[in-house]
mmCIF file of C-alpha atoms in Angstrom:
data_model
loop_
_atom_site.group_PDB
_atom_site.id
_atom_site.type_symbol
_atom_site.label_atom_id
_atom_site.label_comp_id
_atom_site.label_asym_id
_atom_site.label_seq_id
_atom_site.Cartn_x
_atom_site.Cartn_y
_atom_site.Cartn_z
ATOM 1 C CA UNK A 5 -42.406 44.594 51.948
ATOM 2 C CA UNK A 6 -40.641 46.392 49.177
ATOM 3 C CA UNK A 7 -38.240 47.844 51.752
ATOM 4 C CA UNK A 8 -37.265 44.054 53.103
ATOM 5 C CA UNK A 9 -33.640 43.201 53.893
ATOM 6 C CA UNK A 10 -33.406 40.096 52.023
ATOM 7 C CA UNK A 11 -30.465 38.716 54.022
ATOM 8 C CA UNK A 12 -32.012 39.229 57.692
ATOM 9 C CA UNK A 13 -34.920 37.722 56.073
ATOM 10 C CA UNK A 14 -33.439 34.712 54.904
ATOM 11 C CA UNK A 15 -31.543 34.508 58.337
ATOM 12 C CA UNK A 16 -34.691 34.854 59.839
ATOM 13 C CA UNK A 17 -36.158 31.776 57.810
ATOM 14 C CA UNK A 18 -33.316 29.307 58.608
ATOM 15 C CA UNK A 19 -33.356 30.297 62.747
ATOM 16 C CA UNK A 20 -36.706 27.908 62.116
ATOM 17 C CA UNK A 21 -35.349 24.985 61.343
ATOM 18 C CA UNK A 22 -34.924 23.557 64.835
ATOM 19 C CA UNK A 23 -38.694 24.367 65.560
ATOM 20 C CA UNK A 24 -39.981 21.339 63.651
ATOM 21 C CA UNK A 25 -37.553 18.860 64.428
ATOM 22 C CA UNK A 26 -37.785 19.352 68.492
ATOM 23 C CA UNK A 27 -41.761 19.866 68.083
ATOM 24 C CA UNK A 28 -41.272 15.544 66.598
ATOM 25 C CA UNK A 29 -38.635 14.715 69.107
ATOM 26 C CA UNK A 30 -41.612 15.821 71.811
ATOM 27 C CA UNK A 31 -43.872 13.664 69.656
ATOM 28 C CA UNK A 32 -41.232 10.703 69.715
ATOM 29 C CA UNK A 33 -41.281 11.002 73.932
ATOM 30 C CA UNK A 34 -45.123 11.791 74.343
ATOM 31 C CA UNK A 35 -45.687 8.709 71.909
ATOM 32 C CA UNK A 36 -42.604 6.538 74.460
ATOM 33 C CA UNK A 37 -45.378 6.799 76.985
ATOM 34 C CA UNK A 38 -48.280 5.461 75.467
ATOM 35 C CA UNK A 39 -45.335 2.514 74.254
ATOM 36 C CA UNK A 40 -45.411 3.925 70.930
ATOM 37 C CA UNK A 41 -42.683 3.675 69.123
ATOM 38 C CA UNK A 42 -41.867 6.025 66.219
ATOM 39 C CA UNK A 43 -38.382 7.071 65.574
ATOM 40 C CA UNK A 44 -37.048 10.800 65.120
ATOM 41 C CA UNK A 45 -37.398 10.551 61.638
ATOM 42 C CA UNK A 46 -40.383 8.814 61.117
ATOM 43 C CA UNK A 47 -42.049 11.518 63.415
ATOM 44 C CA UNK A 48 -40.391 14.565 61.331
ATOM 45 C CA UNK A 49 -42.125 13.594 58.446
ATOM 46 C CA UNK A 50 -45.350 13.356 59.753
ATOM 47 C CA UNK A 51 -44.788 16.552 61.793
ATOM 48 C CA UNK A 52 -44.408 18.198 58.551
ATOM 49 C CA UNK A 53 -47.439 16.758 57.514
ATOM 50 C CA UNK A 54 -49.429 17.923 60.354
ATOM 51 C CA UNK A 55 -48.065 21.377 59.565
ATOM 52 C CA UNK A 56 -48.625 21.486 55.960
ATOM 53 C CA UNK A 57 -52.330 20.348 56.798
ATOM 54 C CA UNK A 58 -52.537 23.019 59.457
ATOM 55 C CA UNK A 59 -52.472 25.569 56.703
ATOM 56 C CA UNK A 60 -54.009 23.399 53.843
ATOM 57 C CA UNK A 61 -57.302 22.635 55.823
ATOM 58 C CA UNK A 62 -59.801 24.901 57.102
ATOM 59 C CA UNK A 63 -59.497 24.824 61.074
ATOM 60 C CA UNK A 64 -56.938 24.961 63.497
ATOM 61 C CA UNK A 65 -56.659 21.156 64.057
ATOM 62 C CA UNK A 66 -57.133 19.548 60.365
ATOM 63 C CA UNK A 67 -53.257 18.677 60.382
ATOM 64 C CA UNK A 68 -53.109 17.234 63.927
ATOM 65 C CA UNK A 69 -56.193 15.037 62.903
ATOM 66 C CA UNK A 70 -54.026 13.723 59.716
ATOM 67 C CA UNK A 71 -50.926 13.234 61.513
ATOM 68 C CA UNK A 72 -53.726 11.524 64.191
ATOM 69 C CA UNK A 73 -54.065 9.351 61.222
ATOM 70 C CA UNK A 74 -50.895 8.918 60.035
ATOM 71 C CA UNK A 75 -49.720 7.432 63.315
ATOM 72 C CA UNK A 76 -52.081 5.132 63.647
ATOM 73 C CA UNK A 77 -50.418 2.862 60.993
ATOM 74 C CA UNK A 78 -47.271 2.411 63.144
ATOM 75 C CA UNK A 79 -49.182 0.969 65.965
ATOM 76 C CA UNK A 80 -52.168 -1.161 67.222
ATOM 77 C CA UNK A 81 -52.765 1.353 70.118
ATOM 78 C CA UNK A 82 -54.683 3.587 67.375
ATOM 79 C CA UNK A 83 -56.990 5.285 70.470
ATOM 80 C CA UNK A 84 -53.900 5.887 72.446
ATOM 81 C CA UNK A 85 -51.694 7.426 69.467
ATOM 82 C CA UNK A 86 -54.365 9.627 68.372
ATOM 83 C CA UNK A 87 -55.254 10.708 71.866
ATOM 84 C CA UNK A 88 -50.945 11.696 72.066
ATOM 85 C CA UNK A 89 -51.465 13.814 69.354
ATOM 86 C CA UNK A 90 -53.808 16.295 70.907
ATOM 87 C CA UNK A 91 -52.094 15.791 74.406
ATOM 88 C CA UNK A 92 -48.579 16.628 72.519
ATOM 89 C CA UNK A 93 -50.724 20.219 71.420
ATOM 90 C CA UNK A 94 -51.705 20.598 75.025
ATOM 91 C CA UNK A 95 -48.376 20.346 75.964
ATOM 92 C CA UNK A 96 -47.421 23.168 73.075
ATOM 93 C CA UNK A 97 -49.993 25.029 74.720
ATOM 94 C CA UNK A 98 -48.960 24.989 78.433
ATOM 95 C CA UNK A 99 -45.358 26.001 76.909
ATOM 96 C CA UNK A 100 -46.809 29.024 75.309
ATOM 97 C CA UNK A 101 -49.056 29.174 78.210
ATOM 98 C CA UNK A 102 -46.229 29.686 80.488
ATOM 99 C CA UNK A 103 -44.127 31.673 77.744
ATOM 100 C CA UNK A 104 -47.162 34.359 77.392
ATOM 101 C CA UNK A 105 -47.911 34.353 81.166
ATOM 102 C CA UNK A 106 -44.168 35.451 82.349
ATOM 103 C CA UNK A 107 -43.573 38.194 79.113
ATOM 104 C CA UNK A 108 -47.096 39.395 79.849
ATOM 105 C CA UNK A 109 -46.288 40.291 83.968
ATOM 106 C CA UNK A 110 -43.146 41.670 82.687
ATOM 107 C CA UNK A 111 -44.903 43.738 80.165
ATOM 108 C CA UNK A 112 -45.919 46.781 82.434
ATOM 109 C CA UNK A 113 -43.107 48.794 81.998
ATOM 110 C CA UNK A 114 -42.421 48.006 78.229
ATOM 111 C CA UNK A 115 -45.510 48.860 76.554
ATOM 112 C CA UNK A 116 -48.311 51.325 77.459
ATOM 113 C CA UNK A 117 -51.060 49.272 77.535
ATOM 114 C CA UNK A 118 -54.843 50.042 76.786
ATOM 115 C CA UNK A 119 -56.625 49.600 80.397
ATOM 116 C CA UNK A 120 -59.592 47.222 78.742
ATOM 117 C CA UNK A 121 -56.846 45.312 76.551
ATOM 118 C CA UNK A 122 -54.958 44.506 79.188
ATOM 119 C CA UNK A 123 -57.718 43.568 81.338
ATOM 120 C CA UNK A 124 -59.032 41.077 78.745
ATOM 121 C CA UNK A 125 -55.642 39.590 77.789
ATOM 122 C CA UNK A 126 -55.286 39.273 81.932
ATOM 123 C CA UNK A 127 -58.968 37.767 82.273
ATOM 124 C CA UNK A 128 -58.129 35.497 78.827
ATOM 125 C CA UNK A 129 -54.854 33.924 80.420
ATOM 126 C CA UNK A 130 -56.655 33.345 83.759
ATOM 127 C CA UNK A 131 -59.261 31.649 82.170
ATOM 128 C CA UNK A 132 -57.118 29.691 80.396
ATOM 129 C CA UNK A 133 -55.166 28.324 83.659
ATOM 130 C CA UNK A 134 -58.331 27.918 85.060
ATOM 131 C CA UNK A 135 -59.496 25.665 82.708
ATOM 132 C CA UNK A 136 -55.822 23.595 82.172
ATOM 133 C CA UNK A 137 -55.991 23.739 86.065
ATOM 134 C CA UNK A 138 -59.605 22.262 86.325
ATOM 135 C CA UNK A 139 -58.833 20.029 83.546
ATOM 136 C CA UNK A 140 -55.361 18.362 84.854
ATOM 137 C CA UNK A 141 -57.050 17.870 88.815
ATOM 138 C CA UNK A 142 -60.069 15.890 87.377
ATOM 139 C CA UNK A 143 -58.145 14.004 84.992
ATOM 140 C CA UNK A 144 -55.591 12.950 87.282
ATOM 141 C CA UNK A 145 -56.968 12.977 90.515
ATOM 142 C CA UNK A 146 -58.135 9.512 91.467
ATOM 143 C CA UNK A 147 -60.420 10.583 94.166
ATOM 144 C CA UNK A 148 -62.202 13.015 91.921
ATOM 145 C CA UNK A 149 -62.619 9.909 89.060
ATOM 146 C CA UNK A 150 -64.069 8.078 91.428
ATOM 147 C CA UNK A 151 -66.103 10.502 93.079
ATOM 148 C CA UNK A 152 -67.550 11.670 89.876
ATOM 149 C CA UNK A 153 -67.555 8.515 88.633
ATOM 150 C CA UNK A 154 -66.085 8.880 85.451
ATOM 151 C CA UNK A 155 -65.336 5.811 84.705
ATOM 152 C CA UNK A 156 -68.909 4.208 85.069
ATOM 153 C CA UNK A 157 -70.230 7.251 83.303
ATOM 154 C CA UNK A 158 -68.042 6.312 80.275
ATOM 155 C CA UNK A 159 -69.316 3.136 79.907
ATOM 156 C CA UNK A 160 -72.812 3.872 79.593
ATOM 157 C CA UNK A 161 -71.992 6.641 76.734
ATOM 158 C CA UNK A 162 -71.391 5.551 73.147
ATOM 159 C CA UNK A 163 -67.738 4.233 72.341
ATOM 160 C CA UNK A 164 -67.749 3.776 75.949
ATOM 161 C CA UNK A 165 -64.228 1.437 75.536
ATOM 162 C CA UNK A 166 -62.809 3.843 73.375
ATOM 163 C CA UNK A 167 -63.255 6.947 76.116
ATOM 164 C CA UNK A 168 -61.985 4.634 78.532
ATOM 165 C CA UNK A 169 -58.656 3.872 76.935
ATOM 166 C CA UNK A 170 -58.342 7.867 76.153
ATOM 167 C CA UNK A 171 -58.899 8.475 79.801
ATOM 168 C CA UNK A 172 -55.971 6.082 80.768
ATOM 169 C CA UNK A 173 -53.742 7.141 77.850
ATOM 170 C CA UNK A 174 -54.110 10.716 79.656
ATOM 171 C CA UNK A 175 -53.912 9.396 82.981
ATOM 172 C CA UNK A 176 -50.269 7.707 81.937
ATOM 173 C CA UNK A 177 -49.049 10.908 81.555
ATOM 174 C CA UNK A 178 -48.739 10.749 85.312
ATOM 175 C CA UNK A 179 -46.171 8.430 85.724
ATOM 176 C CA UNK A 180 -43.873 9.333 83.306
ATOM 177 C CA UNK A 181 -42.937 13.046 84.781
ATOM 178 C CA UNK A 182 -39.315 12.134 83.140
ATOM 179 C CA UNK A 183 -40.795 12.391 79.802
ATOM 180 C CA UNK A 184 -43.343 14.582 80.751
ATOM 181 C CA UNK A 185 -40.509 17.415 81.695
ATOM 182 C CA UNK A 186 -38.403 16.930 78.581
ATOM 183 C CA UNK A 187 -41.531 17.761 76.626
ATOM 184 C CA UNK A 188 -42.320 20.505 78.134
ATOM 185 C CA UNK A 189 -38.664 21.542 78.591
ATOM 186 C CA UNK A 190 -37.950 20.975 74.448
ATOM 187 C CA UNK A 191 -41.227 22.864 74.027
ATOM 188 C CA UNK A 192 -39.814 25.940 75.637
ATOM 189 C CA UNK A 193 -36.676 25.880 74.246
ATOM 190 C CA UNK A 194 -38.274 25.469 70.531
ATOM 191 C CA UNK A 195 -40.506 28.473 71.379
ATOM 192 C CA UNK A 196 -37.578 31.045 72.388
ATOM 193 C CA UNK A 197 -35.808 29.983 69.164
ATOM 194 C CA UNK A 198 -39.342 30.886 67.274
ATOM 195 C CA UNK A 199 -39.408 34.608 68.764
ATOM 196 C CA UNK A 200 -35.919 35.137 67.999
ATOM 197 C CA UNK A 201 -36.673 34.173 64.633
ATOM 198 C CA UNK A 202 -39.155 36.219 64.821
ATOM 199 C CA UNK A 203 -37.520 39.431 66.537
ATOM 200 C CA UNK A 204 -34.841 38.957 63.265
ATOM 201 C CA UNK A 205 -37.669 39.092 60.447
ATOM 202 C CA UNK A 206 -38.885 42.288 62.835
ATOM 203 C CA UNK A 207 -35.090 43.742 62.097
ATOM 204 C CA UNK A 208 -35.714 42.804 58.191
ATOM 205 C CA UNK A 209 -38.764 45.110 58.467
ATOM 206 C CA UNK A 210 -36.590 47.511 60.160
ATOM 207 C CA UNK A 211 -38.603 47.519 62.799
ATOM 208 C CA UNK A 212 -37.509 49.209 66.150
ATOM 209 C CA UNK A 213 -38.328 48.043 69.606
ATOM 210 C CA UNK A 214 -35.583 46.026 70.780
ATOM 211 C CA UNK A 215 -35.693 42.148 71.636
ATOM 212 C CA UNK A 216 -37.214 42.516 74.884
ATOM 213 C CA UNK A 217 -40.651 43.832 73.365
ATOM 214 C CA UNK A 218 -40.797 40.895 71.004
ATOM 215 C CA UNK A 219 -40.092 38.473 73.413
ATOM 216 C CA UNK A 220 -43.020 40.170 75.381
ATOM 217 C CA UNK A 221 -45.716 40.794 72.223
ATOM 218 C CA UNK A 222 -45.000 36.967 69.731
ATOM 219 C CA UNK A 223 -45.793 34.581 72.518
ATOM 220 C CA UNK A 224 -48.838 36.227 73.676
ATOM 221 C CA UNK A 225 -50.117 37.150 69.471
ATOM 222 C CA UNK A 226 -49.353 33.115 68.924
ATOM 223 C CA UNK A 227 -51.255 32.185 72.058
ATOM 224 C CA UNK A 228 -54.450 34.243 70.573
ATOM 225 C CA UNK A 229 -53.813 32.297 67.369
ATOM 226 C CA UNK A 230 -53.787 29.011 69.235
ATOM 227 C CA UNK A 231 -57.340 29.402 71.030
ATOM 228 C CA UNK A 232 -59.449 27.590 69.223
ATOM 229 C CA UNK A 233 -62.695 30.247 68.976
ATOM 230 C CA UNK A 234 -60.373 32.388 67.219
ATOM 231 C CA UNK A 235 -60.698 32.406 63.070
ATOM 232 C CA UNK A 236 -58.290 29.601 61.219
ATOM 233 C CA UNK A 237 -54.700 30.106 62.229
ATOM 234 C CA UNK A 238 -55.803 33.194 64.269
ATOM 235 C CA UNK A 239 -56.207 35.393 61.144
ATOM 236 C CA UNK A 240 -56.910 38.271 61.557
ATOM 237 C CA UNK A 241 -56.702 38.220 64.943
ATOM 238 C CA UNK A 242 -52.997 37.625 65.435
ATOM 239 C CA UNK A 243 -52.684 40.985 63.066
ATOM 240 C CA UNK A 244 -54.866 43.034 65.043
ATOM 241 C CA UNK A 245 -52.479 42.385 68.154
ATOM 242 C CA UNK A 246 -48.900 42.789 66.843
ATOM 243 C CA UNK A 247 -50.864 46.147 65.125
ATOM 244 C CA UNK A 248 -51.829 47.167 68.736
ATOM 245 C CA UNK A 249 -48.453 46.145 70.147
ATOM 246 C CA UNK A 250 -45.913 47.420 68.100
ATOM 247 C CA UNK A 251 -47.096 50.670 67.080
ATOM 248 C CA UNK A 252 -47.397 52.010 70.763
ATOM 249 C CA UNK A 253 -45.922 55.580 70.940
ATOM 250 C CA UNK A 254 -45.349 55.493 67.586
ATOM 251 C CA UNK A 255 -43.016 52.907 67.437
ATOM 252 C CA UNK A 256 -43.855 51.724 64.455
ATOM 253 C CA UNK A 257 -46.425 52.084 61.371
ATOM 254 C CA UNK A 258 -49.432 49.737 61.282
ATOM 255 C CA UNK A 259 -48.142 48.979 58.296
ATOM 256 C CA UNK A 260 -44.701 47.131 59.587
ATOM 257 C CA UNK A 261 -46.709 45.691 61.996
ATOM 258 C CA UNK A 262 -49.206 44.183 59.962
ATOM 259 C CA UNK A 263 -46.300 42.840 57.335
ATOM 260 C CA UNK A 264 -44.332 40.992 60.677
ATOM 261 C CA UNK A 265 -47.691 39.373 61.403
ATOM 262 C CA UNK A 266 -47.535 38.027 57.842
ATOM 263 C CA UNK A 267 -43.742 37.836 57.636
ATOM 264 C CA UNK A 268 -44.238 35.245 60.812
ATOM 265 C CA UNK A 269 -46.721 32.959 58.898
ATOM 266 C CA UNK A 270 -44.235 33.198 56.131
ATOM 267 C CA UNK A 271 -41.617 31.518 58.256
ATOM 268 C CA UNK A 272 -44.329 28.693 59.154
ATOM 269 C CA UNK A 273 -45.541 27.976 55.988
ATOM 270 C CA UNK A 274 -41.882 27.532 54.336
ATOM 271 C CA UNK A 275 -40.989 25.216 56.607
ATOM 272 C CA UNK A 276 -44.413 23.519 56.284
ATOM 273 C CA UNK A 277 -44.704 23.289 52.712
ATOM 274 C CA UNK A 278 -42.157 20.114 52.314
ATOM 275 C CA UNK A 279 -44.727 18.839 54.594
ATOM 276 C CA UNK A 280 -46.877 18.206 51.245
ATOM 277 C CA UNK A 281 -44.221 15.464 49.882
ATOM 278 C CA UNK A 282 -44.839 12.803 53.086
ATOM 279 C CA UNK A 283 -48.389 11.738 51.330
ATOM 280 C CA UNK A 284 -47.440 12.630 47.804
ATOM 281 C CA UNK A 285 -44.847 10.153 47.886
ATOM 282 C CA UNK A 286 -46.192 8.082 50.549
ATOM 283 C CA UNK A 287 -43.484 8.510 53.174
ATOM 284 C CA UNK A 288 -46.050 8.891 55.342
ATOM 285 C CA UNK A 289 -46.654 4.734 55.622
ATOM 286 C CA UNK A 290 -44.790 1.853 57.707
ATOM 287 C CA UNK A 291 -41.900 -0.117 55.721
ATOM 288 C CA UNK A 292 -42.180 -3.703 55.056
ATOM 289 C CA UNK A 293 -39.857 -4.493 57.882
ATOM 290 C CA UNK A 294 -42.065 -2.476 60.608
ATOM 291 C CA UNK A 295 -45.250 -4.045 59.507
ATOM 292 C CA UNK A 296 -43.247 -7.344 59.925
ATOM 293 C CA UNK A 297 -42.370 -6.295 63.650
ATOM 294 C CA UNK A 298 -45.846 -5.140 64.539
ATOM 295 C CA UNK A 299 -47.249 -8.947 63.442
ATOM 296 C CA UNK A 300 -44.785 -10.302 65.622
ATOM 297 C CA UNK A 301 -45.120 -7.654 68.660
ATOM 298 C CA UNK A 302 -49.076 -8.078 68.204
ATOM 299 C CA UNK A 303 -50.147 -11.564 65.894
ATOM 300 C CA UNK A 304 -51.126 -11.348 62.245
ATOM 301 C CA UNK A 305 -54.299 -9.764 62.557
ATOM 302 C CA UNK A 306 -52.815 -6.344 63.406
ATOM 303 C CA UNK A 307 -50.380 -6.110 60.984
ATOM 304 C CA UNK A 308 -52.853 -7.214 58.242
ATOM 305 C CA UNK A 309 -54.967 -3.732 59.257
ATOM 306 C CA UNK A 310 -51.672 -1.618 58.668
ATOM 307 C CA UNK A 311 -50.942 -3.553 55.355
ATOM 308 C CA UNK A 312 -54.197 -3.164 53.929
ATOM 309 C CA UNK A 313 -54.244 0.464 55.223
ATOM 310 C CA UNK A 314 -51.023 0.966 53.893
ATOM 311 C CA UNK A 315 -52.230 -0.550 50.480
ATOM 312 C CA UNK A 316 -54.829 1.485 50.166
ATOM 313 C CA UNK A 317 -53.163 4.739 51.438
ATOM 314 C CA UNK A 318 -50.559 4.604 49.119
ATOM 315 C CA UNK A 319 -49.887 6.486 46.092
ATOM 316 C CA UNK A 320 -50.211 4.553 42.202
#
């Protein structure tokens, strides 16, 4: 750390900015589907939210269940805005998903891999598509609802309604492949921009290696940090793998490696951290004017809810 170039570092830190700001334009379209409407800004500032949660809560999804929350007081489609939220991370998922899957095939020939690590990194992905794959036909197969009867099953459970409208806020996703390709498409795009970030703070670290094996190693460390059984935010875990990665042949010391695993959160957290002034200051609410569309897009008993919510949400 003591040995840090402070400019590449810096350089490193701004190459983020994008990252956050196409990770709420996704929200903005995901949102479009279930006819939410939230505009870029609006969804920035809970995005940063989210983030700063992420890191302030113990889990991996305490900030997506307070953006979750957050949303909710734009719209009267709570179920359907909170069940976005955690579609809009299954969507960041498939994009790493796909990200990790390509750099990991090309992999053979850049790093020497342990037999049994690659074999379990292999088994983990498969699994992984498996499950997406078994997921996605269910879900969106109409024969298979019917067949399995989901919908009838539903009913009979607890908050019967309330599984009902998640399973048709998921099932909209189908006719709206437009939207459904830009998110994916923006998620891509916002994930190349984070490994190049990345691949500079490696440079800052003097770190050797090259961009080709850091385009191969981030996405798969961030997909291990992403599975939920891992520990909060993958620590621990993450380091482990950029250790085992980057310090092949002697590349580099576990050391380096183990400061980029760190240096990467670093990036994260500094652009989560302005994240903590959306509740402080209470930016995270409706204005009077949007509470004063939803009565008329919805009658005054909706937009009563958000202003009493927003009342009581915000800050003295």
């Amino acid at each position: 750390a003591r040995s840090l170039n402070l400019g590449l570092c810096l350089l490193a830190v701004a190459m983020f900015i994008p990252v956050p700001i196409m990770a709420s334009q996704r929200l903005v379209w995901m949102l479009r589907i279930q006819e939410v409407r939230l505009t870029l800004w609006e969804a920035l500032k809970l995005t940063l939210a989210g983030k700063f949660f992420n890191f302030a809560l113990p889990g991996t999804t305490g900030g997506d269940l307070i953006k979750a929350y957050y949303i909710t007081q734009y719209t009267h489609h709570k179920t359907e805005a909170v069940t976005t939220v955690f579609l809009d991370r299954v969507v960041g998922l498939m994009g790493l998903m796909l990200l990790a899957s390509v750099t990991f095939m090309m992999s053979g020939a850049a790093i020497q891999w342990d037999p049994r690590l690659y074999a379990t990194l292999a088994a983990g992905l498969i699994a992984v598509w498996g499950g997406l794959a078994a997921g996605a036909v269910v879900v969106f197969s109409t024969r298979l609802r019917h067949l399995f009867r989901l919908s009838e099953l539903a009913r009979r459970l607890p908050a019967g309604e309330h599984l009902l409208r998640i399973g048709r806020a998921t099932v909209a996703m189908r006719r709206h492949p437009y939207l459904m390709g830009l998110s994916l498409g923006i998620t891509l795009v916002s994930q190349i921009i984070l490994i190049a970030s990345a691949w500079v703070m490696s440079m800052a670290l003097h770190m050797a290696g090259g961009f080709v094996l850091y385009f191969i190693c981030v996405p798969i460390g961030f997909l291990v940090a992403a599975v939920p059984i891992a520990p909060p935010q993958g620590f621990g875990v993450m380091e482990a793998m950029y250790v085992e990665f980057l310090t092949q042949r002697g590349l580099n010391s576990a050391s380096q490696a183990f400061a980029f695993a760190l240096a990467v959160r670093v990036i994260q957290l500094v652009w989560a951290i302005p994240g903590v002034l959306v509740p402080l200051l209470g930016a995270h609410l409706p204005r009077r004017e949007e509470l004063e569309a939803l009565e008329e897009a919805n009658g005054p008993s909706a937009a009563d809810d958000a202003a009493q919510a927003a009342v009581a949400l915000r800050p003295e």
